[in-house]
Coordinates of C-alpha atoms (C1' of nucleotides) in Angstrom, one line a residue:
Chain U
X1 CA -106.8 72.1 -91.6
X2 CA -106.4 70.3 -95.4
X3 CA -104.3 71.0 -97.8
X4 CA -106.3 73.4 -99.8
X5 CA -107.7 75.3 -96.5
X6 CA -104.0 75.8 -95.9
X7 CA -103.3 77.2 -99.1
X8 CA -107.1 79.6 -98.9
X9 CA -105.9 80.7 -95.9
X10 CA -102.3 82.1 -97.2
X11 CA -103.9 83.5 -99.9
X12 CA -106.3 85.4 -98.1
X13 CA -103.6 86.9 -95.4
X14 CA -101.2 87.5 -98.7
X15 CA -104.7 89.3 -100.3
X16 CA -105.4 91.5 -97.6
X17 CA -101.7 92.6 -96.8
X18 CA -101.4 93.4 -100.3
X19 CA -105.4 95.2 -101.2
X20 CA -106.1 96.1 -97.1
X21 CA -109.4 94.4 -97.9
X22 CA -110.5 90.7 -98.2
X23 CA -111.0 89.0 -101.1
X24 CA -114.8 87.9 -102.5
X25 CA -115.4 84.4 -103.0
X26 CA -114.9 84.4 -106.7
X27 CA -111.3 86.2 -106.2
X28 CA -110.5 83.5 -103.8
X29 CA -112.1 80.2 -106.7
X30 CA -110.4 82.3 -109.3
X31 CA -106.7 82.0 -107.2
X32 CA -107.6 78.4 -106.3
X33 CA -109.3 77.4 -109.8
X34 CA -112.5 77.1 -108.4
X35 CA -115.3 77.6 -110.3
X36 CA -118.0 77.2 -107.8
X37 CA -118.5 80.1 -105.1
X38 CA -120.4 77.5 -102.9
X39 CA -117.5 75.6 -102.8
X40 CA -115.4 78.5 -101.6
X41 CA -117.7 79.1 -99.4
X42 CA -117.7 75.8 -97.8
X43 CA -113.5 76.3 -97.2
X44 CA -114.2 79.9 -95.5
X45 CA -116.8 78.3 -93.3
X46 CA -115.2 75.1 -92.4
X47 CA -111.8 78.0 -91.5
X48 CA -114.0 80.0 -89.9
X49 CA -114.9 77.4 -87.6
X50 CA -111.6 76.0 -86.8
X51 CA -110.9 79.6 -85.5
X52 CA -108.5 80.3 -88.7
X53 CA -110.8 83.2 -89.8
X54 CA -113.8 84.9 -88.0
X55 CA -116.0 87.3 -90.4
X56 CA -117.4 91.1 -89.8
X57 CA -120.8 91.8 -90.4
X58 CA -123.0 90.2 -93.0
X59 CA -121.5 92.4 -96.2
X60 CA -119.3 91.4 -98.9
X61 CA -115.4 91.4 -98.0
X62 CA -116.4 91.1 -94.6
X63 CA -113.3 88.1 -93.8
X64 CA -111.2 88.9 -91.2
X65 CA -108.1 87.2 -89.9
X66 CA -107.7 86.0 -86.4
X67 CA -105.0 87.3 -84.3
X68 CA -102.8 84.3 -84.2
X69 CA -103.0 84.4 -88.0
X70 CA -101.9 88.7 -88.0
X71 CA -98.5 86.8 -86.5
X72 CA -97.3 83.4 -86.2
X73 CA -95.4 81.4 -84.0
X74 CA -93.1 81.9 -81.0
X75 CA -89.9 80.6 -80.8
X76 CA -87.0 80.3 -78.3
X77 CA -86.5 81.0 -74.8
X78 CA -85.1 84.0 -74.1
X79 CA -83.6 83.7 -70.6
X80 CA -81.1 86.6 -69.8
X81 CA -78.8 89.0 -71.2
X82 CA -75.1 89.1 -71.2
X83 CA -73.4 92.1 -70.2
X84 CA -69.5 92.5 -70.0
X85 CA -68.2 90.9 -66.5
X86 CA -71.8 91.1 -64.8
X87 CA -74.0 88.9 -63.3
X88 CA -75.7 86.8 -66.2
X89 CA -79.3 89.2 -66.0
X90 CA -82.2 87.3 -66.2
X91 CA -85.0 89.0 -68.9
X92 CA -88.2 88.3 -67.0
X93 CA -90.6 90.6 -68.9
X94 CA -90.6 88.9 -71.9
X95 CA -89.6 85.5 -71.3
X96 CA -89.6 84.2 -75.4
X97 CA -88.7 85.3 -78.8
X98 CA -90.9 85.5 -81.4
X99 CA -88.8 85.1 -84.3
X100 CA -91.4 84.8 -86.7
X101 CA -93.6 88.0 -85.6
X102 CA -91.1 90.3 -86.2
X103 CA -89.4 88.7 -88.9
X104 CA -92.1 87.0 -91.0
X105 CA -94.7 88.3 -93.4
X106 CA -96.1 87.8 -96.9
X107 CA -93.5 90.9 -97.7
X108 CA -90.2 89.6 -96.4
X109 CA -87.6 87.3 -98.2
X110 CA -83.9 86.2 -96.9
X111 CA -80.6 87.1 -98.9
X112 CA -77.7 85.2 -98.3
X113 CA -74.9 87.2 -98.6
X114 CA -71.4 86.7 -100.1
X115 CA -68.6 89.3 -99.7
X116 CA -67.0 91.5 -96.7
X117 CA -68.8 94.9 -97.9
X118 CA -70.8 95.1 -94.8
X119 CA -68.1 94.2 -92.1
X120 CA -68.0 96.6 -89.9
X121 CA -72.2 96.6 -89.7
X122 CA -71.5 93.0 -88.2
X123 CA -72.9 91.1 -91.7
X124 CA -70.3 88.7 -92.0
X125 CA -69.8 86.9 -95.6
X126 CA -72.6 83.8 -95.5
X127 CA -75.0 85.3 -93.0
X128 CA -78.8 85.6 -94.2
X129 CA -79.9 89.0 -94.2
X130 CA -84.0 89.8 -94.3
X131 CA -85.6 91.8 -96.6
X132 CA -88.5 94.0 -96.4
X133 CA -89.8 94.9 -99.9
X134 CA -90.5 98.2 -100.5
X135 CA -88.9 100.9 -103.2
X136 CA -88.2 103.5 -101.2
X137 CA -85.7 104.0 -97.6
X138 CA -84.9 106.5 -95.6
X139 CA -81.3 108.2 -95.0
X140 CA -78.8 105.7 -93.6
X141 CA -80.7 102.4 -93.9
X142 CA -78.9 99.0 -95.3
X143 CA -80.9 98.7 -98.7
X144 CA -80.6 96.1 -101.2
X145 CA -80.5 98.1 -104.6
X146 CA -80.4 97.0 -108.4
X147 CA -78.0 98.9 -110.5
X148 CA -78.6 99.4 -113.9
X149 CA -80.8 96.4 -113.5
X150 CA -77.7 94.8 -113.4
X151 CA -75.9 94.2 -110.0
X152 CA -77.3 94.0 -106.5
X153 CA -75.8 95.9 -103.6
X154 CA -76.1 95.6 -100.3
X155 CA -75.4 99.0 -98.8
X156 CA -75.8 101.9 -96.8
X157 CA -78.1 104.7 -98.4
X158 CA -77.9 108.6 -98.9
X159 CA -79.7 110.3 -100.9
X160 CA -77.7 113.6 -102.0
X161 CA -80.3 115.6 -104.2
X162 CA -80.6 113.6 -107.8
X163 CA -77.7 111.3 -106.7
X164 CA -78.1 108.2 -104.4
X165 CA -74.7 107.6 -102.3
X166 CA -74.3 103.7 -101.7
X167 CA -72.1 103.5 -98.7
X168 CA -70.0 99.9 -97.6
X169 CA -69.5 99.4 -94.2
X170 CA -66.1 98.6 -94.9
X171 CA -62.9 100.7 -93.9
X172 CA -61.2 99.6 -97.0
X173 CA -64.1 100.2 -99.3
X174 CA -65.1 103.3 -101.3
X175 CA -68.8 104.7 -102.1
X176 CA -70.6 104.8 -105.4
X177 CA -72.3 107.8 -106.0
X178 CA -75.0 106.7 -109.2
X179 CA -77.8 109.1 -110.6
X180 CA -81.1 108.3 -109.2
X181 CA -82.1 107.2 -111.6
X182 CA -79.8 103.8 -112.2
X183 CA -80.6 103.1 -109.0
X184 CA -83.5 100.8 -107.6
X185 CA -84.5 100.2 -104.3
X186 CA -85.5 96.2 -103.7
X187 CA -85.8 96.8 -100.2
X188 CA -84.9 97.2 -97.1
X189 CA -83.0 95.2 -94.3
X190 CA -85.0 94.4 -91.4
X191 CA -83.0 91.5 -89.5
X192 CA -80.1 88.7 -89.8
X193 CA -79.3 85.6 -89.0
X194 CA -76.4 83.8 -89.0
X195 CA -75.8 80.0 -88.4
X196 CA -72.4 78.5 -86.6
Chain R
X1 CA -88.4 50.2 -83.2
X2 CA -86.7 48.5 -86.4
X3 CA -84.7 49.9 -89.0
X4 CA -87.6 50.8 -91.6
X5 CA -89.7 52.2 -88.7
X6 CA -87.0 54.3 -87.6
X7 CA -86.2 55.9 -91.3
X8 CA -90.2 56.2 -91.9
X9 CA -90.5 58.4 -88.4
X10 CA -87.3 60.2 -89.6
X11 CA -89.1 60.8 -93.4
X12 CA -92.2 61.9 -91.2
X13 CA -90.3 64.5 -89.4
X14 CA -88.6 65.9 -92.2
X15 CA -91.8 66.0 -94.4
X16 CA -93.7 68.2 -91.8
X17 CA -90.7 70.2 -91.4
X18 CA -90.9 71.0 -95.2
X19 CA -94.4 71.1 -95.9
X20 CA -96.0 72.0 -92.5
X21 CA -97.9 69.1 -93.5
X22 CA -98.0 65.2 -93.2
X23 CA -97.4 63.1 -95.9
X24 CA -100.2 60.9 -96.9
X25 CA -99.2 57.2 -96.9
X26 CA -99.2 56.9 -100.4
X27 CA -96.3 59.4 -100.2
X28 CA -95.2 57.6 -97.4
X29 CA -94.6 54.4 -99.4
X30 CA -93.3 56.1 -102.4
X31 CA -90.5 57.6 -100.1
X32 CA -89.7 54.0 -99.1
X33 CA -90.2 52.2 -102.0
X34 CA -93.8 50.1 -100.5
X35 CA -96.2 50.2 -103.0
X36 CA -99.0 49.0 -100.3
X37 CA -100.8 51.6 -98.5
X38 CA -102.0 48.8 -96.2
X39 CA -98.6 48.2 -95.6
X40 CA -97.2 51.4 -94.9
X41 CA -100.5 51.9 -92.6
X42 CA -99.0 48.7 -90.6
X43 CA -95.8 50.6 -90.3
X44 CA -97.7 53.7 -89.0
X45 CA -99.8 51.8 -86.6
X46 CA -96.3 50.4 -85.3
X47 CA -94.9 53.5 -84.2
X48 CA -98.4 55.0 -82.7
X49 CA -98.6 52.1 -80.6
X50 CA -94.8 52.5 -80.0
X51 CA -95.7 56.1 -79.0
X52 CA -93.0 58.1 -81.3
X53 CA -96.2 59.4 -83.9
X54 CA -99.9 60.2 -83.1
X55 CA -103.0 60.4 -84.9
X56 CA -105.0 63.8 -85.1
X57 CA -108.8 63.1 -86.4
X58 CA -109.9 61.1 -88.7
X59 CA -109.0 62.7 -92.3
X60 CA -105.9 62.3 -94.3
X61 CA -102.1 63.8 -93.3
X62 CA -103.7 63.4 -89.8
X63 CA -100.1 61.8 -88.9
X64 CA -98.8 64.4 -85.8
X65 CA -95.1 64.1 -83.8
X66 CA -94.9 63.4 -80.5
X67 CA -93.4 66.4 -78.6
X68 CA -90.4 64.4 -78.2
X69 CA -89.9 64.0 -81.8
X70 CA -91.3 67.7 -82.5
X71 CA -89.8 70.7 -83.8
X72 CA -91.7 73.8 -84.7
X73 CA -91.1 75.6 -88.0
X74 CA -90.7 79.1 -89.5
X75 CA -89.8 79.4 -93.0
X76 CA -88.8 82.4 -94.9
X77 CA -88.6 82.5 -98.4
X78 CA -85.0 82.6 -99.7
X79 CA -84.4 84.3 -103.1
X80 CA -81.3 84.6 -103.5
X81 CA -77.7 85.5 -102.9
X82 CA -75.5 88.9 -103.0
X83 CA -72.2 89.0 -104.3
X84 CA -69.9 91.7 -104.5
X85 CA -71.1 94.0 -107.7
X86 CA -72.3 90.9 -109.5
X87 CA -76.0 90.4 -110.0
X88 CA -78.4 88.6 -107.7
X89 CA -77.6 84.8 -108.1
X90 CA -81.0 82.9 -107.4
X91 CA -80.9 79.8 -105.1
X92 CA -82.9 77.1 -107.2
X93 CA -82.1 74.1 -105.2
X94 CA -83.2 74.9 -101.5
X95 CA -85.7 77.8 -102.2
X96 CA -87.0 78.4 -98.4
X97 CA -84.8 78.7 -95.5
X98 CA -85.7 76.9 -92.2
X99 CA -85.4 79.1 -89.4
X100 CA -86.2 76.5 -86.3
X101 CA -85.0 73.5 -88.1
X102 CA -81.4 74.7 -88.0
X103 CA -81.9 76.7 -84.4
X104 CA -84.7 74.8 -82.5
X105 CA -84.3 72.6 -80.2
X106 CA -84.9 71.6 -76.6
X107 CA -81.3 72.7 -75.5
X108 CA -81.5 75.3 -77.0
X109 CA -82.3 78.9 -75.7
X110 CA -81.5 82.7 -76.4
X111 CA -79.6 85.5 -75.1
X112 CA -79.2 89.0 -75.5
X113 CA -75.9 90.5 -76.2
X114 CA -74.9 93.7 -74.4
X115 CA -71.2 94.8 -75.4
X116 CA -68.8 95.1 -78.1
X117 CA -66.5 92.3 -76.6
X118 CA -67.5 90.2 -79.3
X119 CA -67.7 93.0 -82.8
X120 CA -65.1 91.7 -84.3
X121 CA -66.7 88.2 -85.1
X122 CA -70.1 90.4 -86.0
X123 CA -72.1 89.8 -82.8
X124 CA -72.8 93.3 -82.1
X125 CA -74.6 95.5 -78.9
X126 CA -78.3 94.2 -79.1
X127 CA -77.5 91.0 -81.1
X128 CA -79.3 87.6 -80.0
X129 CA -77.4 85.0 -79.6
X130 CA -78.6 81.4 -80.2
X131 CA -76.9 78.4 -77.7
X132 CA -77.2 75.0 -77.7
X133 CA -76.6 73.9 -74.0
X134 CA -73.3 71.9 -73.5
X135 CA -70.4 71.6 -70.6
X136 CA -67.9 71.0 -73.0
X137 CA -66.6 72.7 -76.1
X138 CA -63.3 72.8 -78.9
X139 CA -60.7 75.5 -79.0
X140 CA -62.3 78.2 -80.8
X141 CA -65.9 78.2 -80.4
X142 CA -67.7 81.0 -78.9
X143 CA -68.8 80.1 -75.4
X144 CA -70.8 81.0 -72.8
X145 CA -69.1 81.2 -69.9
X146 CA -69.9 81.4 -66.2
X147 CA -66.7 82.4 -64.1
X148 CA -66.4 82.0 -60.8
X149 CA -70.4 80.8 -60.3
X150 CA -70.7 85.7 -61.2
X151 CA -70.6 86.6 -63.7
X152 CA -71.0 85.3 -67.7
X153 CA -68.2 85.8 -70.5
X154 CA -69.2 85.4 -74.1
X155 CA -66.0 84.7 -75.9
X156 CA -63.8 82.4 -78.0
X157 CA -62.4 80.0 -76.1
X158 CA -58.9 78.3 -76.0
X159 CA -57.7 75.6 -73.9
X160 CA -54.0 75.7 -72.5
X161 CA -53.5 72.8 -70.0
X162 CA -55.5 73.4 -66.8
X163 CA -56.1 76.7 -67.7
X164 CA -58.8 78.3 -70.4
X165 CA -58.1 81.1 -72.3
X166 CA -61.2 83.5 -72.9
X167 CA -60.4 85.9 -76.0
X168 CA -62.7 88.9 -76.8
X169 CA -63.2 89.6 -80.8
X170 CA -62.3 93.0 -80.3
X171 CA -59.0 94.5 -80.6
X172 CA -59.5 96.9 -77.8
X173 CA -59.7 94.3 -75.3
X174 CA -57.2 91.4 -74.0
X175 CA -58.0 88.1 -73.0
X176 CA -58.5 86.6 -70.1
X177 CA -56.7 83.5 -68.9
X178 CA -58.3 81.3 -65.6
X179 CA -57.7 77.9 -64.2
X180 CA -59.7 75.3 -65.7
X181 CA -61.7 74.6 -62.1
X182 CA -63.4 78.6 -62.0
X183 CA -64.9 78.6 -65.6
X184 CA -67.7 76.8 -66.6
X185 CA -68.9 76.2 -69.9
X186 CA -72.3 76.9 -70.4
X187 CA -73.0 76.6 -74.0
X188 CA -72.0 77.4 -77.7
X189 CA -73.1 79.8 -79.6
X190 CA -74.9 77.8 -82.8
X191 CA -76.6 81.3 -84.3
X192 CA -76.7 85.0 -84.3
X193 CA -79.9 87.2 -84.8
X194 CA -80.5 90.8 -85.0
X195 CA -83.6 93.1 -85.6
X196 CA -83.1 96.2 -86.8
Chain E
dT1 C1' -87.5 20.4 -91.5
dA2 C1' -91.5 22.7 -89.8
dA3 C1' -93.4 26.5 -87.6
dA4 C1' -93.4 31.2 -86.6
dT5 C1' -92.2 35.7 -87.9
dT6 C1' -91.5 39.5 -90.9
dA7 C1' -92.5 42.0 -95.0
dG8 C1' -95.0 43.3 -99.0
dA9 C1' -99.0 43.3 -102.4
dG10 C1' -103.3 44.4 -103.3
dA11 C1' -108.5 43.9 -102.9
dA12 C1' -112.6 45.8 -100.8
dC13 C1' -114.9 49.1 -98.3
dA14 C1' -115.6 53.4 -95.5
dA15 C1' -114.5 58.1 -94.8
dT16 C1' -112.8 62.4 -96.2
dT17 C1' -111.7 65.8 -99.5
dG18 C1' -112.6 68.4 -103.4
dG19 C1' -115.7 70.4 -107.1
dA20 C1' -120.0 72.0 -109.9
dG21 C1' -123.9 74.4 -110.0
dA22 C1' -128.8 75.4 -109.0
dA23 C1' -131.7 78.2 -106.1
dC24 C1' -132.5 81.8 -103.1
dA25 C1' -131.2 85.7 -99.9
dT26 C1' -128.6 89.7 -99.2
dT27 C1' -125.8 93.6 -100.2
dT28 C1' -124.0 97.2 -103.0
dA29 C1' -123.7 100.5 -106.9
dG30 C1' -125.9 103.5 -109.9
Chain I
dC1 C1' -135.7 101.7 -106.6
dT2 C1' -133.5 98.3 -109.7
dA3 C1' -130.1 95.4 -111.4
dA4 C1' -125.9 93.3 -110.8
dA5 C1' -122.8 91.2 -107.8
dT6 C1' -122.1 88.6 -103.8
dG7 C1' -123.1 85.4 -100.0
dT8 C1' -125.5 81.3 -98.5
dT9 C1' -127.5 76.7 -98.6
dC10 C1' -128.2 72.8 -100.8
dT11 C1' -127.7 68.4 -103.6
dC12 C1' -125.1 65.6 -106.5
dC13 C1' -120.8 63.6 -107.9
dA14 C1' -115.8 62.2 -108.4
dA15 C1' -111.3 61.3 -106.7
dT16 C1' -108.2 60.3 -103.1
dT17 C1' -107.1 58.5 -98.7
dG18 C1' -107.4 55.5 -94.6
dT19 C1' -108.4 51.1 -92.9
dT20 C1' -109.0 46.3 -92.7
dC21 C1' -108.4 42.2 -94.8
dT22 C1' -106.4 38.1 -97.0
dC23 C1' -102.8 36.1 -99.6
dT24 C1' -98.0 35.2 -100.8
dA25 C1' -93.0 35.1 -100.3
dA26 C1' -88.9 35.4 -97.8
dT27 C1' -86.5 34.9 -93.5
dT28 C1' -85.7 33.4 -89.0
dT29 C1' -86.3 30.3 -85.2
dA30 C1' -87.2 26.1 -82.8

DNA sequence: TAAATTAGAGAACAATTGGAGAACATTTAG
DNA sequence: CTAAATGTTCTCCAATTGTTCTCTAATTTA
């Protein structure tokens, strides 16, 4: 795969996560500043037959993404579980962890995070917490909200009528209580990571 | 392998870790101040023949590691960081985060944490922890330990003498203390990851 | 000192990658 | 049905890269 098939091919997956539906060739020369649908056509061909892409009937739109392209790659050995004062117990189901499937997509970014205002909901100050865009959550989730599009939070939400409650998961901590409207959701935490 | 060969494989392995791509070896040269693709090429050729690179096809950035030298990759895009009530602070310098760089690696593998012996240091029930094999560790590192050949201990550990001292984070809970000769160190814990 | 080795420059050529656009076929919208 | 848009095939072309050479200079070795 060159350089440019790479970059066709993330702009596709990107495409269709964002419009459910794949681009035309001209959408895809107009991202890649080519002028000449042949052209394109050659890169979704020559993808197409590495196995990158496969296409769906003879209409326009019709590219579709192969399965190892809906996730990406596997990871680390998962080889048991640790349970207080047992037996080490050995996962055999699922013997790997795929980081990246769960983790990854064209919607997700990382956050470092600075501070002690999520302690007690085990995000320590410097571990990576990942983000799934969106601008709305449901009770109780950690979101990342703008304030005033100001500051940044990264806090518990509640959503008490026209009032959003952010909540710290910190004994020595208090809430804010803002109108919804000062409030923005970014989105909201999915996963962490921490490195030692 | 001489010195220059041994930074060029090392520039190799760092490119493809970056850009998920090889470098061409133009870009090759410029990294190592050669001006001569020719000679950079001669370099290359070196260290197929020496078996620590490959060659895939025929086209360009057709360089590939050999699984010895490989590390698979999984980048997230990192945007920023979160600071207490301040507002988001991009990161310019090092905009991507490298999952597998940091955690990957052949002694490396994965368990899953059941228990709050360790809550106070933020590895919580469910967690994944990441270890990188090792029979030996410093005062203070989280461990994985096997006692008495049964069962597995996940704590902070402290040497006394002939004896090890295996501390829980968790105030609830007191630590252990055993003669050096029935523990045995199976890893550290290098990372921590959790899906929520 | 002389020969061999190592290292780099750069020319010359082949192969691959990348792009434009014409011509025609097919699909979709109205 | 008709027209516009899209997909497909094709040729031509340019730019970049990989590869193989030869030449030169510096360093090491016998």
């Amino acid at each position: 795969m060159t350089q440019l098939e790479q970059k066709i091919l993330t702009f596709i997956s990107e495409f269709i996560a964002k419009h459910n539906q794949s681009p035309t060739m001209k959408e895809i020369g107009s991202a890649m500043s080519i002028q000449s649908r042949g052209t394109v056509h050659r890169y979704v061909q020559s993808l197409v037959s590495k196995g990158q892409l496969r296409r769906q009937g003879k209409g326009w739109r019709s590219i579709r993404l192969t399965p190892q392209n809906e996730r990406s790659l596997t990871i680390l050995p998962l080889v048991g579980a640790i349970e207080e004062g047992k037996p080490l117990q050995p996962i055999l189901e699922q013997s790997e962890l795929n980081v990246s499937a769960s983790l990854l997509g064209p919607d997700r970014f990382v956050l470092k995070v600075t501070g002690d205002s999520m302690i007690d909901a085990g995000i320590l100050d410097g571990d990576f917490v990942i983000i799934r865009k969106t601008d709305s959550a449901d009770n109780d989730t950690i979101v990342v909200a703008l304030i005033d599009d100001g500051e940044v939070a990264l806090k518990r939400m509640r959503k008490h009528g026209d009032r959003i409650e952010l909540i710290p998961a910190n004994k020595n901590r208090l809430s804010l209580i803002y109108p919804t409207e000062r409030v923005h959701i970014q989105g909201i935490v999915i996963g962490q990571l921490r490195f030692l």
